[in-house]
Coordinates of C-alpha atoms and ligand atoms in Angstrom, one line a residue:
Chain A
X1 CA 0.0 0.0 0.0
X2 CA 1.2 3.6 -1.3
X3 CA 0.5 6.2 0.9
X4 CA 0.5 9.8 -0.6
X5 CA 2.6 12.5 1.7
X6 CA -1.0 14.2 2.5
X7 CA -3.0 11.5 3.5
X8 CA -3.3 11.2 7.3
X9 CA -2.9 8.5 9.7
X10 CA -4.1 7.9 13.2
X11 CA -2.6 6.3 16.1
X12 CA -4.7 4.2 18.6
X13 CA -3.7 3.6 22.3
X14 CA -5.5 0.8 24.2
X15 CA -5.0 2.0 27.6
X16 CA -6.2 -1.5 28.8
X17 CA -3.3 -3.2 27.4
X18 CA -0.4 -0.4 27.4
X19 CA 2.1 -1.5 30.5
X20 CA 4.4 2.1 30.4
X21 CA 6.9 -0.5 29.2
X22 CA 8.1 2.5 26.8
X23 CA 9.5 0.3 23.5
X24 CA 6.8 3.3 21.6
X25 CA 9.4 6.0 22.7
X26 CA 12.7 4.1 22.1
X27 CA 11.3 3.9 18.3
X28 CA 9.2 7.3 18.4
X29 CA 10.1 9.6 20.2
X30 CA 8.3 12.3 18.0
X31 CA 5.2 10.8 19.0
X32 CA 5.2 8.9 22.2
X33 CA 6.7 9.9 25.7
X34 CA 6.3 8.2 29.0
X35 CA 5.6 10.2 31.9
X36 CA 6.9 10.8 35.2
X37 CA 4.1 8.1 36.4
X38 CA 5.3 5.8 33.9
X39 CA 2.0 6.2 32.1
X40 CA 2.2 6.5 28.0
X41 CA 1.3 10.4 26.6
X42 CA 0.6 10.2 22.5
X43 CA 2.4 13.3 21.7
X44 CA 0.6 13.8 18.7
X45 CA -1.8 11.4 17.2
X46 CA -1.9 12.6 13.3
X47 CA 0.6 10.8 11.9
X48 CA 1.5 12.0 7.7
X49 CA 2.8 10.1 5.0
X50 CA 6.8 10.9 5.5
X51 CA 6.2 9.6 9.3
X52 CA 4.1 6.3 8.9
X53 CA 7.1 4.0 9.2
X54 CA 8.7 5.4 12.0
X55 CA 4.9 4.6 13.8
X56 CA 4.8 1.6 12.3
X57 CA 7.9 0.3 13.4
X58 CA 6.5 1.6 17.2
X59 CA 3.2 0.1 16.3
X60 CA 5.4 -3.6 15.7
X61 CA 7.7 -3.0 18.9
X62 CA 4.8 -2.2 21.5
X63 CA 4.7 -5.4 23.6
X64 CA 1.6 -5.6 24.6
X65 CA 0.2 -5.0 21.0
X66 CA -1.7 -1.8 22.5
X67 CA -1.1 0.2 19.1
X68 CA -2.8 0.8 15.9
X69 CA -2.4 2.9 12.9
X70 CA -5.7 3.5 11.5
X71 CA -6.4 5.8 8.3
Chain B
X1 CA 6.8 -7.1 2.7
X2 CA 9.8 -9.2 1.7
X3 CA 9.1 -10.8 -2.1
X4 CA 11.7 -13.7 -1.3
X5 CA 9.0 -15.7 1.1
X6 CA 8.8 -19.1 0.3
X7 CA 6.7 -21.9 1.2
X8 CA 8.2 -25.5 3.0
X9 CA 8.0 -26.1 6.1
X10 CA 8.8 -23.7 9.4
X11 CA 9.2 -25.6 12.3
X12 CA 9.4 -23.1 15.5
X13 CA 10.5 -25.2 19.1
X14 CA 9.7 -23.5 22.0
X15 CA 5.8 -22.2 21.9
X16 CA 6.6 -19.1 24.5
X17 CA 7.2 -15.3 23.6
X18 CA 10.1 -15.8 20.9
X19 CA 8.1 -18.7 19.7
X20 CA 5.2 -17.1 19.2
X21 CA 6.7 -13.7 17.7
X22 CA 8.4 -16.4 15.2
X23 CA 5.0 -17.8 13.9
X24 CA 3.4 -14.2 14.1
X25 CA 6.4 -12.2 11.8
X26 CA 6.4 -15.6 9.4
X27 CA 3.3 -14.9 8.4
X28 CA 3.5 -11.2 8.3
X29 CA 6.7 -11.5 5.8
X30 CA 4.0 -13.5 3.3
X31 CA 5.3 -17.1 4.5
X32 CA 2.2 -19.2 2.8
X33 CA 4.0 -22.8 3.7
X34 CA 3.1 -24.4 6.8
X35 CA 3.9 -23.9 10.6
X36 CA 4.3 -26.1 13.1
X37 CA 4.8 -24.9 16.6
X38 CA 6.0 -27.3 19.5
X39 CA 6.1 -26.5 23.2
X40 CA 6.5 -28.7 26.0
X41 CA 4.1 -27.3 28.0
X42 CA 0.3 -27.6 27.9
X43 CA -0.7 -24.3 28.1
X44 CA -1.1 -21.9 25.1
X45 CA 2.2 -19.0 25.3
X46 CA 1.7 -16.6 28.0
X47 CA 3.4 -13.8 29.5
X48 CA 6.1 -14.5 32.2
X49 CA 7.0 -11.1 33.8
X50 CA 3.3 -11.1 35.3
X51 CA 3.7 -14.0 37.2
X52 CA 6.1 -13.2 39.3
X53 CA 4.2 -9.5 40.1
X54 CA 0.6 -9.4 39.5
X55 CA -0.5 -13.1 39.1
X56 CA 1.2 -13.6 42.6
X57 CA 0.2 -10.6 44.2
X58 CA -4.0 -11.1 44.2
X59 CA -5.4 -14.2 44.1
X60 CA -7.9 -12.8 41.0
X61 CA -5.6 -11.8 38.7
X62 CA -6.3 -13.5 35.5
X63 CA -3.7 -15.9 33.6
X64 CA -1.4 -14.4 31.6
X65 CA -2.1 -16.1 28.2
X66 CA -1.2 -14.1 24.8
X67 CA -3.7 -14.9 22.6
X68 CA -6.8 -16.9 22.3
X69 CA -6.9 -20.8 20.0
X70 CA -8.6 -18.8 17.5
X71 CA -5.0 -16.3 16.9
X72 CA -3.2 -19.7 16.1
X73 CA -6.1 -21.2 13.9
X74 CA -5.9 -17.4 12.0
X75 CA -2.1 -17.8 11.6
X76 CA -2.9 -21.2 10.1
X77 CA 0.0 -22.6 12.8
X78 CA -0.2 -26.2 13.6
X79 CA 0.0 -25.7 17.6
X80 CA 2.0 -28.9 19.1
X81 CA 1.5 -28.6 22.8
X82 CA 2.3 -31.1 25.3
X83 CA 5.2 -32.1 23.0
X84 CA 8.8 -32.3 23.8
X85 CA 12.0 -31.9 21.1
X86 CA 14.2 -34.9 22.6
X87 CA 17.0 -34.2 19.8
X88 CA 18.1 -32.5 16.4
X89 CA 19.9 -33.4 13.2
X90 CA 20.7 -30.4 12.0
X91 CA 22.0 -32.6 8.7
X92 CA 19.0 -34.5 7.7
X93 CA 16.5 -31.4 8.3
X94 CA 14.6 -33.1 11.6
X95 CA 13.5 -32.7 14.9
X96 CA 12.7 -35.7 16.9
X97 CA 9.4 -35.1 19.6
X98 CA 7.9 -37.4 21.8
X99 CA 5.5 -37.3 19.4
X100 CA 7.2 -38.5 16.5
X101 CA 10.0 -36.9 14.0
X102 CA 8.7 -33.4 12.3
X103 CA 11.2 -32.6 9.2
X104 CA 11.9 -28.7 8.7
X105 CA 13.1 -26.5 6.2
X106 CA 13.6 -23.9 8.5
X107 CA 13.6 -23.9 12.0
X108 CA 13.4 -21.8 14.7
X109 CA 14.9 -22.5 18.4
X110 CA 13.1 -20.9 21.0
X111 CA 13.2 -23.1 24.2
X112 CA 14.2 -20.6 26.4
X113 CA 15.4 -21.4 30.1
X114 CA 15.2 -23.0 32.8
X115 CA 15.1 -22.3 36.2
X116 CA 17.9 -23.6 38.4
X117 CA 17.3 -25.3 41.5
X118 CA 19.4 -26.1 44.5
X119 CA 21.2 -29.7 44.5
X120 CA 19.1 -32.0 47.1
X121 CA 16.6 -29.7 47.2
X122 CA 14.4 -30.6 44.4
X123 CA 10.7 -31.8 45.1
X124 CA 11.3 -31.1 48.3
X125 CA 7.3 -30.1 49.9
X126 CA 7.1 -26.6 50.3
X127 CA 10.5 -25.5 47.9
X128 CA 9.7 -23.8 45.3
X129 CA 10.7 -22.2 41.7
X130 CA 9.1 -19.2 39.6
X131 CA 9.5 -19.9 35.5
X132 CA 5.9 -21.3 34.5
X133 CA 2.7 -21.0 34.7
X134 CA 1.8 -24.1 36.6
X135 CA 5.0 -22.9 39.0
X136 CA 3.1 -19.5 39.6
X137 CA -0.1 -21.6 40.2
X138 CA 1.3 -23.6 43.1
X139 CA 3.1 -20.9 44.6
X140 CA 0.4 -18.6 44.8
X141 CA -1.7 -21.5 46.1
X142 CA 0.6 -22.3 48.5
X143 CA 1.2 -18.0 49.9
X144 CA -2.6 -17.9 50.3
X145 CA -1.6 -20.6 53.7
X146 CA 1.9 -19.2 54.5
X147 CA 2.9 -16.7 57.0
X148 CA 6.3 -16.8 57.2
X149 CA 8.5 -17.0 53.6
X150 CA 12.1 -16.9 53.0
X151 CA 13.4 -16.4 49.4
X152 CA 16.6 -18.0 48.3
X153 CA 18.6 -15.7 46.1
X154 CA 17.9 -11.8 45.8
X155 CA 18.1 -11.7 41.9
X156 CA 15.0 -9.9 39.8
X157 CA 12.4 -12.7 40.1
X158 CA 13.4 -13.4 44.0
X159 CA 13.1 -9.7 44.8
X160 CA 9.6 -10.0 42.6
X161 CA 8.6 -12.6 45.0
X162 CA 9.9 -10.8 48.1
X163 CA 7.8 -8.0 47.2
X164 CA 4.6 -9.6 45.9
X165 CA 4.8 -11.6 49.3
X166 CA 5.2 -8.3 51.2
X167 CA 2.3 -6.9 49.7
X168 CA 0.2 -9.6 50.8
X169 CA 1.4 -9.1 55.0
X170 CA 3.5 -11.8 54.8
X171 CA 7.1 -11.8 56.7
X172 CA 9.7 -12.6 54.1
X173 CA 13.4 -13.0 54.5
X174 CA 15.5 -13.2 51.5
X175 CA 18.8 -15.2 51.6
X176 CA 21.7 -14.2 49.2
X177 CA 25.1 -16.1 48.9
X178 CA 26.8 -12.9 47.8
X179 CA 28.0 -10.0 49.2
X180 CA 26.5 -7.8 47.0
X181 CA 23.0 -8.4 44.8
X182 CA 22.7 -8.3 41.5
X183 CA 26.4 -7.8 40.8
X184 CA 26.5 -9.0 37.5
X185 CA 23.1 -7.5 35.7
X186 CA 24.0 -3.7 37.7
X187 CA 27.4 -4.0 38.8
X188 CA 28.2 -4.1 42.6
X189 CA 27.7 -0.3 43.8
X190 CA 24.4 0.1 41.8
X191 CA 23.4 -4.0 43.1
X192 CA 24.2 -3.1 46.8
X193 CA 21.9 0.4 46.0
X194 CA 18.6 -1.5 44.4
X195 CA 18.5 -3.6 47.5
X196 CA 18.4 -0.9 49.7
X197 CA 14.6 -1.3 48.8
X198 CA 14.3 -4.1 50.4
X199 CA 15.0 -3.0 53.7
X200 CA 13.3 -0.2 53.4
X201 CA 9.5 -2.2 52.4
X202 CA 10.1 -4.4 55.1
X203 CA 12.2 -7.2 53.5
X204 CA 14.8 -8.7 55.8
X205 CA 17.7 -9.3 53.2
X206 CA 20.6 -10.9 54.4
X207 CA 24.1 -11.0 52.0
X208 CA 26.8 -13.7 52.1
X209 CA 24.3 -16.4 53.6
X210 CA 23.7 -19.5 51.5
X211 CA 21.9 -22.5 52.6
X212 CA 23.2 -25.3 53.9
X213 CA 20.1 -27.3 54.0
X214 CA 16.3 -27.4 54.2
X215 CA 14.4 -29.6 56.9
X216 CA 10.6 -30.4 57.9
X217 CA 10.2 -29.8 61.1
X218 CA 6.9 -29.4 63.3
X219 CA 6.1 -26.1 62.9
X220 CA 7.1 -26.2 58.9
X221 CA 10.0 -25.8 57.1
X222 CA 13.7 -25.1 58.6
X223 CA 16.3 -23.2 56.7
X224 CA 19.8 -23.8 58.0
X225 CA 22.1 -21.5 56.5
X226 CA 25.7 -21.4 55.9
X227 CA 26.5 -18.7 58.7
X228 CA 25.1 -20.8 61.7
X229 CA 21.5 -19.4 61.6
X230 CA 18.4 -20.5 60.8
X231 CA 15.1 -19.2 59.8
X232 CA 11.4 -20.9 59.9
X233 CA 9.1 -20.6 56.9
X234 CA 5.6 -22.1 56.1
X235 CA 7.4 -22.0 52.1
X236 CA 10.6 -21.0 50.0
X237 CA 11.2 -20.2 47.3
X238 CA 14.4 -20.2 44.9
X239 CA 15.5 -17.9 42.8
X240 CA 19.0 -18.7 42.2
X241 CA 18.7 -17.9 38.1
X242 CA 18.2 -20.2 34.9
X243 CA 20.4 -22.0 32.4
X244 CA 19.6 -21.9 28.7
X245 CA 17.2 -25.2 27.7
X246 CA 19.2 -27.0 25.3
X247 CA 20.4 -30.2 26.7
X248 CA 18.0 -31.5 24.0
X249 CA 20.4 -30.6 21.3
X250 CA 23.8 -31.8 23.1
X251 CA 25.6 -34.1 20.3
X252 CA 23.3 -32.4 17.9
X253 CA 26.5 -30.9 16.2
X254 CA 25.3 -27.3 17.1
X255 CA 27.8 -25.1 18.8
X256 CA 26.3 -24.6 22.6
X257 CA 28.2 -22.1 25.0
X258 CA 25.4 -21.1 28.1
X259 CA 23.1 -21.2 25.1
X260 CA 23.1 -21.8 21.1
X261 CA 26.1 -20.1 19.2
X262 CA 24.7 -17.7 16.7
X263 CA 26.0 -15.2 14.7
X264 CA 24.8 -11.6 14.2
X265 CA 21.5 -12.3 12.5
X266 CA 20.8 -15.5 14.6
X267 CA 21.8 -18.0 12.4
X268 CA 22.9 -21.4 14.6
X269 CA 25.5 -22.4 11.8
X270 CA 23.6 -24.5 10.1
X271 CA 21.5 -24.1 7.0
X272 CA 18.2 -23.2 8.0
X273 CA 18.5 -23.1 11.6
X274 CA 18.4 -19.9 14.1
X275 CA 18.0 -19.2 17.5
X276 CA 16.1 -17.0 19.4
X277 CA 15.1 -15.3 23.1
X278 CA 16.3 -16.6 26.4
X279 CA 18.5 -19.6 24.5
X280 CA 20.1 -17.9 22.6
X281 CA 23.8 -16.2 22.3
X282 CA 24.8 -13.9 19.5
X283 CA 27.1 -11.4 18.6
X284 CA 25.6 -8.1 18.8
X285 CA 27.4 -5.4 16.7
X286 CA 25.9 -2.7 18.7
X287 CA 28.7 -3.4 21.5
X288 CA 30.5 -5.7 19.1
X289 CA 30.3 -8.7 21.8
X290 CA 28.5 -11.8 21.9
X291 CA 25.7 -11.5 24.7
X292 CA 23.0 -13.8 26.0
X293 CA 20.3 -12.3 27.6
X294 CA 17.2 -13.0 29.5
X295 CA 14.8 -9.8 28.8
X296 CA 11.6 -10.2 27.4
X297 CA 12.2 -7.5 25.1
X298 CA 15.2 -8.8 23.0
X299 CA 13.2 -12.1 23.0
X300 CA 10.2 -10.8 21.2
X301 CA 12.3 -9.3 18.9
X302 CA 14.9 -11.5 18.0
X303 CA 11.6 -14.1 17.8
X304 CA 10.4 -11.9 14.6
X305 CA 14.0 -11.4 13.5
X306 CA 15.0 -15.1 13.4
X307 CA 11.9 -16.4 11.9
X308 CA 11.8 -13.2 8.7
X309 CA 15.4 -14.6 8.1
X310 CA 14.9 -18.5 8.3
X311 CA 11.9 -17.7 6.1
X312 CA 12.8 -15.1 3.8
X313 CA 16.6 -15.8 3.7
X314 CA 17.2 -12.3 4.3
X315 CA 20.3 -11.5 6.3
X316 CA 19.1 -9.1 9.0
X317 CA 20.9 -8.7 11.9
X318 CA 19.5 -8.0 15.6
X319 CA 21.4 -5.7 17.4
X320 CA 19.8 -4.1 20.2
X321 CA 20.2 -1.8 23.0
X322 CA 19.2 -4.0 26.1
X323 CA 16.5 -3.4 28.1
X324 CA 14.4 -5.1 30.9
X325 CA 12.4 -3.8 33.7
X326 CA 11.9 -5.4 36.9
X327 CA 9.4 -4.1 39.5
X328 CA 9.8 -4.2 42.9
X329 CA 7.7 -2.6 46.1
X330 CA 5.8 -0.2 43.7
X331 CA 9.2 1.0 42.4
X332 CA 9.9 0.3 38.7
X333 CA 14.1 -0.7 38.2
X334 CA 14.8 0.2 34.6
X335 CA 18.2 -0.6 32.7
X336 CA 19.3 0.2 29.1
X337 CA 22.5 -1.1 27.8
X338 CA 25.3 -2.7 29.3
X339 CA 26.8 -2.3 33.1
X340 CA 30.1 -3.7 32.5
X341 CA 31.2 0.1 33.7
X342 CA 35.0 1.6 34.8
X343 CA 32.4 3.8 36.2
X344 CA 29.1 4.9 37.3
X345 CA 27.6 7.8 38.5
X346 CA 23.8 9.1 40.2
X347 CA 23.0 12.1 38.0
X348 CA 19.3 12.1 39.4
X349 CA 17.5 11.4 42.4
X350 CA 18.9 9.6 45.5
X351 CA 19.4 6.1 46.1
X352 CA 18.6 6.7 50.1
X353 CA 15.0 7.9 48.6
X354 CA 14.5 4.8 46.3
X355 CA 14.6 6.6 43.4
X356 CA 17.6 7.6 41.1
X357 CA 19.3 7.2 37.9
X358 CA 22.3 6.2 37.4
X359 CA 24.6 6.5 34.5
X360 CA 27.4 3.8 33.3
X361 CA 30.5 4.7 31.7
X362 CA 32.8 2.5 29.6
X363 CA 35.8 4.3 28.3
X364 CA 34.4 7.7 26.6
X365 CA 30.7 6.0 26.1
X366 CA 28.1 6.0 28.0
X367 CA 27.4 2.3 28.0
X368 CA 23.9 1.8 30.3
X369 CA 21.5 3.7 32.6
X370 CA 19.4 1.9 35.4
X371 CA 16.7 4.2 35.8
X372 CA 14.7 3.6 40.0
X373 CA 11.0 5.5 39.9
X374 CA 11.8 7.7 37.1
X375 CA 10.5 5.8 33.5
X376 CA 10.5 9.1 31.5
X377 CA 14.1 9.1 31.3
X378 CA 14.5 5.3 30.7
X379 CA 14.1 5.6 26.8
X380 CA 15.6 9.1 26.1
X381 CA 19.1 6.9 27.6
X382 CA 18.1 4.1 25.5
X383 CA 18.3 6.2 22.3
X384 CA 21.6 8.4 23.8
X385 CA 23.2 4.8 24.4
X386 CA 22.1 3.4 20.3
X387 CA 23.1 6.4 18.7
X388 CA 26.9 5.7 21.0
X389 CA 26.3 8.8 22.6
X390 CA 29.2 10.0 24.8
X391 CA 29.7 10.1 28.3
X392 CA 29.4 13.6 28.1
X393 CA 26.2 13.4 25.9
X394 CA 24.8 11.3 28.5
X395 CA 25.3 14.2 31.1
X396 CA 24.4 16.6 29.4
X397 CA 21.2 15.0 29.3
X398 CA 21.1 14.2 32.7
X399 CA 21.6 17.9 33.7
X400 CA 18.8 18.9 30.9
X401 CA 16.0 17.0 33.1
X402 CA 16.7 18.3 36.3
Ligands
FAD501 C1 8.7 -15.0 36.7 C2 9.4 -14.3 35.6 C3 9.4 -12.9 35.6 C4 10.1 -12.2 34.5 N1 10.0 -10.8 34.5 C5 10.7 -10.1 33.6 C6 10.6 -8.7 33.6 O1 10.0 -8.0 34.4 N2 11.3 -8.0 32.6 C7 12.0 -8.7 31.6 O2 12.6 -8.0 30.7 N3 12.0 -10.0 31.6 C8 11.4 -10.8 32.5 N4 11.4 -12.1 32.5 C9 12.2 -12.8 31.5 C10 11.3 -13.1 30.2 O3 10.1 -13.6 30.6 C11 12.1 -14.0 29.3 O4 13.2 -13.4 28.8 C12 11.2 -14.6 28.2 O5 10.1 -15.3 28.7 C13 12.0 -15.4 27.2 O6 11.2 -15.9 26.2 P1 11.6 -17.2 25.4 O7 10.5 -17.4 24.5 O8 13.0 -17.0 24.9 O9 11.8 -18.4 26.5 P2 10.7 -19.0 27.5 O10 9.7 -18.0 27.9 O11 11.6 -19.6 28.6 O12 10.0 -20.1 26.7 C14 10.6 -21.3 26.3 C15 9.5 -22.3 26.0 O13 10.1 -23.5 25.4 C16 9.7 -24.6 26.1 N5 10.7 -25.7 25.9 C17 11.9 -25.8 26.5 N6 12.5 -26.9 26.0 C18 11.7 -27.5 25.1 C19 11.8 -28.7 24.3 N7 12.9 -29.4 24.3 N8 10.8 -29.0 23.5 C20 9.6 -28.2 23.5 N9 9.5 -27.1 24.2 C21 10.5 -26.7 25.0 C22 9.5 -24.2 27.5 O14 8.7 -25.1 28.3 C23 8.9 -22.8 27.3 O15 7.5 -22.9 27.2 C24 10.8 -12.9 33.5 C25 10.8 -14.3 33.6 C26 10.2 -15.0 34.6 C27 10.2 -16.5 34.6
SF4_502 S1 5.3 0.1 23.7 FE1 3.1 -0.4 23.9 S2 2.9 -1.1 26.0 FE2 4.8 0.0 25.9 S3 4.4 2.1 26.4 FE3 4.2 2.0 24.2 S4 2.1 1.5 23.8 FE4 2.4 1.1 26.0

């Protein structure tokens, strides 16, 4: 699948599933950052074309499976 | 998607995390032949770290499984459970199970590790070990009776057990034959340091005391240790490490060194065969030394990472910054990279509070950080320590955050 530089992409956190582990932010740190409570903040959820593989790789590292890309 | 995905036959041994990251990154890389998964245990893969926090703590915390029958019937993966690997010919392309030999084209080793127990001490009522599920079962059975618990060894999972017990009221003494914890995963300063939470949540921890022998007496079970004392416990339990699980393949012509030989994408030497998780040793170029470890992090991905290449013969390589997490007394112990050190340094936090980071230095790197109570600085260190940031870089950083 092609993505053109304009279309947008969305990332989904399952809170239920998400352990703080922090694999997200080793991978993407543009986008994900674990707090001083050890909880997960998305730092930005629109994700454009140029970006999607840096997310995806985040979206294949995350343990628990807790991330999605969704257009 | 890799276009070089062929069919044949992927045999994966060892149906826990690498295992199942192997059958789940097959079939993402397009691998349309067929899967056969073989674990010795009955239970479909679950999640270890839980059992030793969570799973013990409350008596209604659910098992830890992965993935429901229908994930394995999606991934078309014919699930072998119950079924032992009793030897390998790495020659003739076949794995011998209790159940009968299964030819491969590829294969993937994944059998992990074993705990270790204490010689004379095995079966013994009332000892126990942490590494399964059915291991978790019995000793959480068994706290729900016990008052009194002393822990052999004050590694990660005997700490996890020390604290899980303390959160439950129980009294728990922890025995450790060295002077100094955790010496070799954090180095003897920072080792000596992350115990200090013991002490301080309650946990009597005593160093340089081994046991000299277990007894049943009246009142329940006797620990004689090797300094004249003795304590009384209603159960112990032993958490003196784990050894890689590959007495199965001894004379199987594979090179095994504490674990399978591989090189820097996994390969075990032979054609077809790799290795991956707690079993495995490689060489990995991002400290240029082979390394074995036992994280589930590295064992997830060097699952995926051994089973793309076996399947699509590519020739990736797994290098990796390490990284495991253990959590203790509500604290979460963090470490990235490596703590063979000439020196280390707190650059946040005090370790009389519980809660620190401290930074490792090998030569003009910064080589690991073991973060205590403060996870947003764990992964900013991670990338620092991949990117062989120096020890300058590193506090730099460190001054940044306060
Ligand atoms: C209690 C506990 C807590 C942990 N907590 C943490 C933590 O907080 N953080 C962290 O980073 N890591 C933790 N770990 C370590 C982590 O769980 C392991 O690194 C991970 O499970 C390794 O996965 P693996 O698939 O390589 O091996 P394993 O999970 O050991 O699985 C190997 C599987 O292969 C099977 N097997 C062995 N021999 C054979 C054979 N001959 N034939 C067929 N099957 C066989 C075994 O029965 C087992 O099911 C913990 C481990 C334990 C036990
Ligand atoms: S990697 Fe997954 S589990 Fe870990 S913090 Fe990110 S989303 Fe949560």
């Amino acid at each position: 699948m092609k993505l053109s530089e304009d279309q947008l992409m969305k990332i989904e956190l399952d809170r239920t599933k998400c352990t703080g582990i922090g694999m997200c932010e080793s991978v993407a740190p543009d986008f994900f950052e674990i707090d001083d409570d050890g909880e997960l903040v998305v730092l930005r959820d629109a994700v454009d074309g140029a970006e999607v593989a840096d997310v995806e790789a985040a979206v294949l590292a995350c343990p628990t499976a807790a991330l999605r890309l969704r257009p | 998607m890799s276009s070089g995905s062929s069919g044949g036959r992927l045999v994966v041994v060892g149906a826990s995390l690498a295992g199942l990251r192997a059958v789940e990154a097959a079939r993402r890389d397009g691998f349309t032949g067929e899967i056969v998964l073989v674990g010795d245990e009955p239970h479909l893969p679950y999640d270890r770290p839980p059992l030793s926090k969570a799973f013990l703590e409350d008596d209604s915390a659910p098992e830890p499984t992965y993935q429901p029958p229908s994930h394995f019937a999606d991934l078309d993966v014919d699930l072998r459970l119950g079924t032992r690997a009793t030897a390998l010919d790495p020659v003739a392309r076949l794995v011998a199970t209790a159940g009968g030999e299964i030819r491969y084209d590829q294969l993937v080793i994944a059998t992990g590790s074993t705990a270790r127990t204490l010689p004379g001490l095995e079966g013994l009522p009332g000892v126990h070990v942490l590494r399964t599920l059915d291991d978790a079962r019995g000793l959480r059975q068994a706290l729900d009776l016990a008052g009194r618990v002393v822990v052999v060894g004050a590694g990660f999972i005997g700490s996890e057990v020390a604290s899980s017990a303390r959160k439950r009221g129980l009294s728990v003494t922890v025995l450790e034959a060295a002077q100094v914890p955790l010496e070799r995963a954090l180095g003897p300063e920072m080792g000596g340091a992350v115990s200090a939470l013991h002490a301080a949540n309650g946990t009597d921890l005593r160093c340089g005391v081994g046991v000299q022998g277990i007894h049943q007496g009246s009142t329940g079970l006797r620990v004689e240790a090797t300094d004249g004392s003795s304590f009384d416990a209603d159960l112990v339990v032993v958490g003196v490490g784990a050894d890689p699980a590959t007495e199965w393949l001894e004379g199987s012509g594979l090179e095994l060194k504490d674990g399978i030989v591989c090189d820097a994408t996994l390969s075990a030497g032979f054609p077809g065969v790799y290795a991956a998780g707690d079993v495995a040793r490689w060489f990995n170029r991002d400290f240029d030394v082979e390394m074995r470890l036992e994280h589930w992090t590295s064992a997830a991905e060097q699952g995926a990472i051994a089973a793309r290449n076996a399947v699509t013969g590519a020739c990736g390589e797994y290098r990796t910054v390490p990284y495991f997490w253990s959590d203790w007394y509500d604290r979460r112990i963090q470490f990235v990279g490596v703590p063979t050190a000439d020196h280390v340094t707190v650059v946040t936090g005090d370790p009389a509070e519980g809660r620190f980071v401290a930074l490792f230095r090998s030569g003009s790197r910064l080589a690991g950080a073991l973060c205590v109570g403060y996870p947003a600085h764990t992964m900013k260190y991670r990338r620092l320590i991949g990117a062989a940031a120096s020890w300058e870089d590193g506090l730099a950083f460190a001054d940044s955050r306060r």
